[in-house]
XYZ file of C-alpha atoms in Angstrom:
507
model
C -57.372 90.848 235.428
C -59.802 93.047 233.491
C -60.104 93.459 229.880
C -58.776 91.631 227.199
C -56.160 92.000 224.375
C -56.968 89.933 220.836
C -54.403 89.498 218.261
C -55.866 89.724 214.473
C -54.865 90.127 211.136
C -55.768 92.468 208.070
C -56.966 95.626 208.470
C -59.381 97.015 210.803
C -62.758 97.768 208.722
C -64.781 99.644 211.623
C -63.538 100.254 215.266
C -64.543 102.726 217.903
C -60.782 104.071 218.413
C -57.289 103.769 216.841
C -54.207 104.451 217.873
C -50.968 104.943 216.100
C -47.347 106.520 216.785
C -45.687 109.232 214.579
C -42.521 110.564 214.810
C -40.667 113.856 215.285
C -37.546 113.834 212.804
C -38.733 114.136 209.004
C -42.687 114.234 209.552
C -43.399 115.445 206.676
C -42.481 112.228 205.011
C -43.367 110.646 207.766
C -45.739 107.696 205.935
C -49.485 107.798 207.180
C -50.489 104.369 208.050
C -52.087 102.278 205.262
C -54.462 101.444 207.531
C -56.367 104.498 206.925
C -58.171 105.068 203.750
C -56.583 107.733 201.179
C -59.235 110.331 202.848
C -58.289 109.659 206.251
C -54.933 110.436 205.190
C -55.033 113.355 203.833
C -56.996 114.402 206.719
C -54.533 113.328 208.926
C -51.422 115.511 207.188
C -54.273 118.188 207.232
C -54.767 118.683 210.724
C -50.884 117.955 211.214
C -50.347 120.825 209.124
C -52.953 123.066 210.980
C -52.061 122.113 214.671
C -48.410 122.112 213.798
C -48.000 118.650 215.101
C -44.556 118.214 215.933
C -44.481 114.344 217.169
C -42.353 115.429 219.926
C -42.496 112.847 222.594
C -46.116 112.707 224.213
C -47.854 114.945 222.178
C -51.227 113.849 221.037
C -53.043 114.684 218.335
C -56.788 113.271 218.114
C -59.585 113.544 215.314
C -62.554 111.417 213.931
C -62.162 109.183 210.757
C -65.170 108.265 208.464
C -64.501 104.325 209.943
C -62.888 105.244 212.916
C -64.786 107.448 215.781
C -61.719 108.368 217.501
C -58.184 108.731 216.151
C -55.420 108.835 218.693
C -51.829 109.612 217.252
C -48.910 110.211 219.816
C -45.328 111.616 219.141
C -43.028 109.001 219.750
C -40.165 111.892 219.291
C -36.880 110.736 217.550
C -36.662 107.476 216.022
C -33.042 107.032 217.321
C -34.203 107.215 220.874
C -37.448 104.810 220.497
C -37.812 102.090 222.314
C -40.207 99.767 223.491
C -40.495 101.257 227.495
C -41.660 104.087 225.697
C -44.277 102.687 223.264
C -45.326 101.167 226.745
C -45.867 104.372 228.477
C -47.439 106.122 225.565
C -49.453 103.652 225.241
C -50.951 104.391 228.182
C -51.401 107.999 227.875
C -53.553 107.351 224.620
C -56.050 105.033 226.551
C -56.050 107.465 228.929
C -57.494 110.035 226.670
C -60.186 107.019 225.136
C -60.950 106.859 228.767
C -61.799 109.822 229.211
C -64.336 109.798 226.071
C -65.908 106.254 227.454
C -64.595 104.197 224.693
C -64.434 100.687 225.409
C -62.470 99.138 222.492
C -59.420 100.265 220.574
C -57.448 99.206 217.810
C -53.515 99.556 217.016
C -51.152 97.774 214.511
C -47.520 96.621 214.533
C -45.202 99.017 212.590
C -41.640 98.680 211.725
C -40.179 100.973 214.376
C -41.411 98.265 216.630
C -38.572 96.123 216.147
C -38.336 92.301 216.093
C -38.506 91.499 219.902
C -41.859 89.926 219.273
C -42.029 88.359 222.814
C -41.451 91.920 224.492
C -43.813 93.813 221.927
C -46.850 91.519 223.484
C -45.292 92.032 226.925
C -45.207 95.771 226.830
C -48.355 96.018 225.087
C -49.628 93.949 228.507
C -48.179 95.202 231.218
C -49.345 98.807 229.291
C -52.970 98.070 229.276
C -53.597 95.932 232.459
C -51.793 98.294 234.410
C -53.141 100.978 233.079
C -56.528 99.470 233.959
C -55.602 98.753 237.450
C -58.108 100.731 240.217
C -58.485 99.602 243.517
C -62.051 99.672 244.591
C -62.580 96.835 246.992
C -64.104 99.319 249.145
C -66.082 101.593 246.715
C -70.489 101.933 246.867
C -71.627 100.419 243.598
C -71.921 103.818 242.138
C -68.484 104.972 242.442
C -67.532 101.441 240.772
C -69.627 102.498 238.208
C -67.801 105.606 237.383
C -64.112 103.933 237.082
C -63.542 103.959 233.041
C -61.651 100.969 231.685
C -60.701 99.855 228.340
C -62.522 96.765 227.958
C -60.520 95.219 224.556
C -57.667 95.641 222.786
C -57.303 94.537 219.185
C -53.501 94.358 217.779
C -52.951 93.602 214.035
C -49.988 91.971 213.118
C -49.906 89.982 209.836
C -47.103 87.978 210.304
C -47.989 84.253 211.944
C -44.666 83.316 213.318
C -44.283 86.835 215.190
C -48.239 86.193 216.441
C -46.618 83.560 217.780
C -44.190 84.902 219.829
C -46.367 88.039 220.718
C -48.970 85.868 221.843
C -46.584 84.423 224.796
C -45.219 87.865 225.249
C -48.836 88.716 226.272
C -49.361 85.906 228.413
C -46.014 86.298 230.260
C -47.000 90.348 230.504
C -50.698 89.304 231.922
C -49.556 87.592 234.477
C -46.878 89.505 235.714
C -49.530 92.482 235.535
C -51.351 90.285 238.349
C -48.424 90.234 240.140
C -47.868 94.039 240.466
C -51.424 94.503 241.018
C -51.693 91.863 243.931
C -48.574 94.085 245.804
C -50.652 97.447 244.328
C -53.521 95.628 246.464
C -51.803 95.141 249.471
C -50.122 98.364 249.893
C -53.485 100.389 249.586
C -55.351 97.834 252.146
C -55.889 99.955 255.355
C -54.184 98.272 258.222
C -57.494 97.784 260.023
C -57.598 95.219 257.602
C -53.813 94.376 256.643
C -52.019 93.533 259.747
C -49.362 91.009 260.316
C -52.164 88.082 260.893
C -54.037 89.149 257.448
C -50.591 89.089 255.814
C -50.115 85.641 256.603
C -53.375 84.574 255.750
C -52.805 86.061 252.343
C -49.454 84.255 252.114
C -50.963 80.867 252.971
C -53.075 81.381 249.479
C -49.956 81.987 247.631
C -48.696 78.434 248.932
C -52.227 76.773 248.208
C -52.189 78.300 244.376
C -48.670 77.561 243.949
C -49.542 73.405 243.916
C -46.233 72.510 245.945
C -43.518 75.269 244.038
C -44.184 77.357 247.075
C -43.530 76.827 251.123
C -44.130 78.551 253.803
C -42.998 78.847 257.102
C -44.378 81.765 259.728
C -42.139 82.009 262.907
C -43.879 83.423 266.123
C -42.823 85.704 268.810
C -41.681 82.669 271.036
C -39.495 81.200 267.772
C -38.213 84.480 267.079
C -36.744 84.973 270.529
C -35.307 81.465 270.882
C -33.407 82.799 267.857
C -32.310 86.227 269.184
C -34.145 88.531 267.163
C -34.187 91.179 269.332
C -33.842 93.885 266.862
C -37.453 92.777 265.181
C -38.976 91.719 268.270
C -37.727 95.107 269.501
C -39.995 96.824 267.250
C -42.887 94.894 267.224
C -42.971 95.071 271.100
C -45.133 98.347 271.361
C -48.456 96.490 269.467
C -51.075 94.812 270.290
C -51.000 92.660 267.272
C -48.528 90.170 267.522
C -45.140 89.889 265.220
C -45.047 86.946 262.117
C -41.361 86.545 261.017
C -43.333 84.944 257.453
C -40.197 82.935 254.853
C -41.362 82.219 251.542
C -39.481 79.582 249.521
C -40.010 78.474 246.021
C -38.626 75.386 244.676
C -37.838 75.427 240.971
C -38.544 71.640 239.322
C -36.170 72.417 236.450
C -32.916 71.855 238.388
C -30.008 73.937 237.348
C -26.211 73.054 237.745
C -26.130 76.639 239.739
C -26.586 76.272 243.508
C -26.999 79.701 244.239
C -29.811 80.761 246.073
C -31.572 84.080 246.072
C -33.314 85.714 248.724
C -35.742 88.766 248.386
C -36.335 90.311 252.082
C -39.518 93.554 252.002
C -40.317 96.024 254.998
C -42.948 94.991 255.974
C -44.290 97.407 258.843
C -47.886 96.917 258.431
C -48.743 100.400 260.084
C -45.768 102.784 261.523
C -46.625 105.335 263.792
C -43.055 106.037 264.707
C -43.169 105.026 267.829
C -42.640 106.663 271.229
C -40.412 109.207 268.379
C -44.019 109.946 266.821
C -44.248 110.292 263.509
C -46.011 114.062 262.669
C -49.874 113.260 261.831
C -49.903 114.319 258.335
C -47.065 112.000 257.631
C -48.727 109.166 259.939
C -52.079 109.207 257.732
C -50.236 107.328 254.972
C -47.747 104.973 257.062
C -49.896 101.850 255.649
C -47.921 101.925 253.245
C -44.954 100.967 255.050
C -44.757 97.561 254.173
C -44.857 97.987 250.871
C -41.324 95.947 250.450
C -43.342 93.042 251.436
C -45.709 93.580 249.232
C -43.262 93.455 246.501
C -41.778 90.502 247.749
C -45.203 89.060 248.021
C -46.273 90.313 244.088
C -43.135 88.415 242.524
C -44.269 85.253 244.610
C -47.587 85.776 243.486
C -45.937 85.538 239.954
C -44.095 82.027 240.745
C -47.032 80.884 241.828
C -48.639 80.295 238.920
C -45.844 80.147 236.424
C -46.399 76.929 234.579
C -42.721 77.002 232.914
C -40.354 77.290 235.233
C -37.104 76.453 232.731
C -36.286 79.903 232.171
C -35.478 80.944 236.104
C -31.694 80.718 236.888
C -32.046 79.509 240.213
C -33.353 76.287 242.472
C -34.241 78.074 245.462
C -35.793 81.587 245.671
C -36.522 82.882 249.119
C -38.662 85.626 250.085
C -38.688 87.127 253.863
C -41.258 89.627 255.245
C -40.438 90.599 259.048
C -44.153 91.653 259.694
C -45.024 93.753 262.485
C -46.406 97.470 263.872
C -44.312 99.953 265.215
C -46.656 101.364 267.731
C -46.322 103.899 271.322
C -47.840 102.243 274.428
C -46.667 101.265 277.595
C -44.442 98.559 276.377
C -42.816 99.992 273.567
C -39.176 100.136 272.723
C -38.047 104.133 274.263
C -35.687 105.889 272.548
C -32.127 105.042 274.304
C -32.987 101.091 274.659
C -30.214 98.477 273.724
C -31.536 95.502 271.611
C -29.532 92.784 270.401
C -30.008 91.310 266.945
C -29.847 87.759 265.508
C -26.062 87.849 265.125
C -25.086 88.851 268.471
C -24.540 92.672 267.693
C -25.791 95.409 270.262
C -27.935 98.357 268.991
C -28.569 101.271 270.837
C -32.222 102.969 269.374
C -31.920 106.350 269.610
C -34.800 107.041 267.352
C -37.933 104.495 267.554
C -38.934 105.710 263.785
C -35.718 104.257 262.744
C -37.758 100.649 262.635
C -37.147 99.658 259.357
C -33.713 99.107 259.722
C -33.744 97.242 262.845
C -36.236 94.156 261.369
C -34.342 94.090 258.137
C -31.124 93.677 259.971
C -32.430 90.465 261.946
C -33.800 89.545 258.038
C -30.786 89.395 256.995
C -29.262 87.004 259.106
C -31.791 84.691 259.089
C -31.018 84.784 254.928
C -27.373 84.493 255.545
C -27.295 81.946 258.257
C -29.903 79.830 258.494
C -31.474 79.419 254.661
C -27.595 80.064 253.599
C -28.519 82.447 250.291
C -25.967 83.794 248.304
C -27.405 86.554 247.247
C -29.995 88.891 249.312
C -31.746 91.996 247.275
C -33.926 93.914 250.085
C -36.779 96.684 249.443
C -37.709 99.189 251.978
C -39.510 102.394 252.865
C -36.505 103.082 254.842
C -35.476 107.009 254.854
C -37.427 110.332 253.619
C -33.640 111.791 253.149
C -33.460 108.833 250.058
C -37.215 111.258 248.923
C -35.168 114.350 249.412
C -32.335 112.810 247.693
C -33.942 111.759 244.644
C -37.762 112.521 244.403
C -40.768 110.554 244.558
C -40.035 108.614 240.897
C -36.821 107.032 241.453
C -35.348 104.340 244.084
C -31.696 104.780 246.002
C -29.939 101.912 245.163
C -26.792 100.894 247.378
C -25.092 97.487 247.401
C -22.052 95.452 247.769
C -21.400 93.682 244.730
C -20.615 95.670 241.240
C -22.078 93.333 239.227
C -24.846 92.549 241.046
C -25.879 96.296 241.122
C -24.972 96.888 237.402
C -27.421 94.331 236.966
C -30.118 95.731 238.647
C -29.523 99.103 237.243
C -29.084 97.275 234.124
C -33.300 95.485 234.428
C -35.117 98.377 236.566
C -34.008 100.608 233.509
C -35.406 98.410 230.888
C -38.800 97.699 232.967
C -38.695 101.298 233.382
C -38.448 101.306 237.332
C -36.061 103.569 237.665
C -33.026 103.759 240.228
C -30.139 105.240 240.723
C -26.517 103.917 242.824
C -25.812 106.090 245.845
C -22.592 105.587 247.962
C -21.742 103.232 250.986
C -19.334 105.512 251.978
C -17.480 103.936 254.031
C -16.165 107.184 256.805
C -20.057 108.156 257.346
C -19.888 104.554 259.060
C -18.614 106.498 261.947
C -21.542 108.581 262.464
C -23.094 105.231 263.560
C -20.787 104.487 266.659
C -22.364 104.396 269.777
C -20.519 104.579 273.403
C -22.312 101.950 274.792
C -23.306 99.696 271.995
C -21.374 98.127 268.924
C -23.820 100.333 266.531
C -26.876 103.162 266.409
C -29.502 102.636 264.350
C -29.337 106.588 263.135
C -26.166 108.488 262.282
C -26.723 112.115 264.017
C -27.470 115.027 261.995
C -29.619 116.390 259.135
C -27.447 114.822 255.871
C -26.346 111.914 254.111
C -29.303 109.422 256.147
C -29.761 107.354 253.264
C -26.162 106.303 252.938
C -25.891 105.983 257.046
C -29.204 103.690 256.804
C -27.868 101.782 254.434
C -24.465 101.437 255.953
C -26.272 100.105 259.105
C -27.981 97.364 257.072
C -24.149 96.330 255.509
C -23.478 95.139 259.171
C -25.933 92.792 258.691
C -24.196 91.166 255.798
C -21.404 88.631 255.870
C -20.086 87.040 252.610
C -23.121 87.468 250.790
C -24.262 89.702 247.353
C -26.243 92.321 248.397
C -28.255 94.931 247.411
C -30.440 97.598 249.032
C -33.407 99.352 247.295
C -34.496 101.815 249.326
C -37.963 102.593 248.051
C -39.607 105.082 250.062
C -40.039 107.327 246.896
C -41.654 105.303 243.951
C -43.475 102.790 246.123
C -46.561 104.638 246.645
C -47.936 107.377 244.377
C -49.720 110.865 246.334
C -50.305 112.475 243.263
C -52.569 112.619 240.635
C -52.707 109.518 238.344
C -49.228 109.353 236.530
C -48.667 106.965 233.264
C -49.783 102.908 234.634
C -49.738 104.557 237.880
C -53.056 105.042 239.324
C -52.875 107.276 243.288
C -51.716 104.956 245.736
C -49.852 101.556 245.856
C -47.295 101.030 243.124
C -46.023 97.577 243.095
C -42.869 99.493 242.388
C -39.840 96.557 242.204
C -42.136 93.361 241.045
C -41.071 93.910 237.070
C -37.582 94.220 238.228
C -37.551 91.407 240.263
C -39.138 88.945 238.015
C -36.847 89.873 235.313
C -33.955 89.466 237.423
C -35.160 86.020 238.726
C -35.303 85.455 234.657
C -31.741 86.989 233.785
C -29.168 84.083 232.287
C -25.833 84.861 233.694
């Protein structure tokens, strides 16, 4: 991870940048840091005064300071409404404007309107700056590395020793699950001339190798996966050249609990999807690496366990993760639209649509999870439909399941990482737009509406007794705009902080 974040105390004599929050209701009285120097401060209400500086949320004021070269103050906007998801993101927006000035170092301070959650001050203060930091340029010239502006060292003053403490592990924890959400950010913008279902293993295999026994992994073949009747996933993968890796992931937790649930985490992971013989358009194809970007989620949070070196705070003994790796490619050989395949649990599918892919290796997924690692609970993350983008944009996950709790609980997390979601229906009579005439399902549902809710109503036949939920992620997982908040263009790592918090969640 680059850069580095120092806790100190007292006040900062001389820095290149500081950074403070203000706030919108009563700003007048709103006290000016004692951090700054009576001079500063009356500088500071000046140029409030002349820019009409509201402290609405986002807004940014900036000016110089006789010890300070840069002063950075944000509008947090009403007190009431604070909280630290905020801080986090407007965090981020300041160093983006130090960035932008090539300053290396800034400064900020704990304040009251902080609160007293010491461990998730130093974890938002993380997870703020690595992220924010994040650029992948594995494939950059030397000059264009050059060019990428980072914040090189962050100093944050808090007096107090006990909360140093407790910020100080907050800051660890956040570090490392920052590596985690880069690793998937990683993954998702490797091309896949060089991520295919073979790399993906290989990368895998390091996981296990770092993880010092927590971690095991098992990679099931083409032969393995047919003597087990995945002909859904097999199905898919049949059109490539590269062959399928049916990859399982499990971690062991040494800190046994009483609870003998087990968890397992499935991610698309459709290393290139071309739509098959139903072609994809090109314009849409050009960014189809990104289709296994479920995996890569799946892959970030294992990255996480990996190296966690307390494992007393996770609520369960066995986590699994499942990636069903393969390309959905046209040739010769490839699945045509109107073939029957039969999945893992003896169910017929007639494919009526080859670009309907995502569904078909997740369903096989799941039934390995059910019936052969016999998990409880399955959560699964997929670039399944574009009608979950028209649905609900490119910021915010459709989230479908069959357990209230369970989904109350992931609302619950993805809020307060701030990876948002929001419950659509599995309603129930669309389940008829899936019969078929001569199979017991279709993998689409007909039509122009509601194919988020059909996709996910094809993946609940998948499901026996187990919780489930379904996070379809086709939205937030990858970013084609302009750099937005910790969100560089590109890869996300969208679902990794939920995840990990979940995995941390005491029932």
């Amino acid at each position: 991870m680059f850069g580095k974040i120092f806790l100190r105390g007292g006040k900062p004599i001389r820095e290149k940048a500081i950074i403070d929050i203000l706030f919108e209701d009563n700003i007048k009285k709103n006290s000016i840091p004692e951090i700054f120097d009576k001079k500063i401060q009356k500088k500071i209400l000046e140029r409030i005064k002349k820019t009409n500086f509201l402290s609405k949320e986002e807004e940014i004021l900036e000016l110089e300071g006789d010890n300070f070269e840069n002063i950075v103050l944000i509008g947090g906007g009403k007190r009431d409404y604070f909280n630290l998801t905020k801080w986090q993101n407007l965090l981020t927006k300041a160093w983006e404007r130090l960035k932008s000035k090539k300053v290396k170092n800034c400064s900020i301070f704990y304040k009251e309107e902080l609160g007293k959650d010491y461990f998730e001050i130093g974890k938002k203060l993380a997870i703020s700056f690595y992220l924010s930091n994040y650029h992948f340029d594995q494939y950059l010239g030397e000059e264009k590395r050059k060019e990428l502006e980072k914040i090189e060292v962050v100093s944050f003053y808090v007096e107090d020793k006990k909360a140093k403490e407790k910020i100080q592990k907050g800051l660890d924890w956040g570090q490392l699950v920052s590596s985690g959400v880069c690793f998937a950010r990683d993954l998702v913008n490797q091309p896949a001339s060089h991520l295919h279902p073979e790399t993906l293993v290989e990368e895998v295999f390091k996981i296990e190798k770092e993880s010092k026994g927590k971690i095991t992994v098992e990679v099931l073949d083409k032969d393995e996966c047919q003597r087990l009747g995945m002909g859904a996933f097999l199905g898919v993968a049949q059109g490539s050249d590269r062959e399928p890796k049916f990859i399982v992931l499990k971690y062991t937790n040494r800190q046994k609990k009483t609870n003998d649930e087990k968890v397992c985490f499935i991610g698309k992971s459709i290393t290139f999807d071309s739509g098959g013989l139903s072609l994809k358009p090109s314009e849409m194809m050009e960014w189809m690496k990104v289709d296994m970007s479920g995996g890569a989620t799946v892959l970030g949070v294992f990255k996480i366990l990996s190296q966690m070196s307390n494992s007393e705070k996770l609520v369960y003994n066995e986590i699994y993760g499942i990636l069903p790796a393969c390309e959905n490619m046209p040739s010769g050989k490839a699945m045509r639209p109107g073939d029957i395949v039969k999945a893992m649990n003896g169910k017929t599918i007639e494919v009526l649509n080859t670009d309907a892919e995502g569904r078909l290796t997740l369903a096989d997924a799941m039934v390995y999870a059910e019936r052969i690692l016999k998990v409880n609970t399955i959560i699964d993350l997929a670039t399944l439909t574009g009608a979950c983008m028209v649905a609900l944009g490119t910021k915010i996950a459709g989230l479908f399941g069959n357990d209230d709790r369970l989904v109350e609980k992931i609302k619950e997390i993805s809020q307060k990482e701030g990876e948002l979601v929001w419950e659509l229906p599995l309603h129930k009579p669309y389940k008829k737009l899936l019969q078929s005439d001569i199979a017991d399902i279709k993998n689409i549902g007909g039509g122009r509406y509601g194919g988020a809710i059909t996709a996910a109503l094809f993946l609940s036949d998948f499901v026996e007794k187990a919780k489930w939920v379904h996070l379809d992620i086709a939205g937030p997982a990858f970013n084609h705009e302009a750099d937005d908040i910790m969100i560089k263009r590109g890869g996300t790592g969208f679902g990794v902080l939920t995840l990990i918090e979940f995995l941390e969640q005491k029932r």
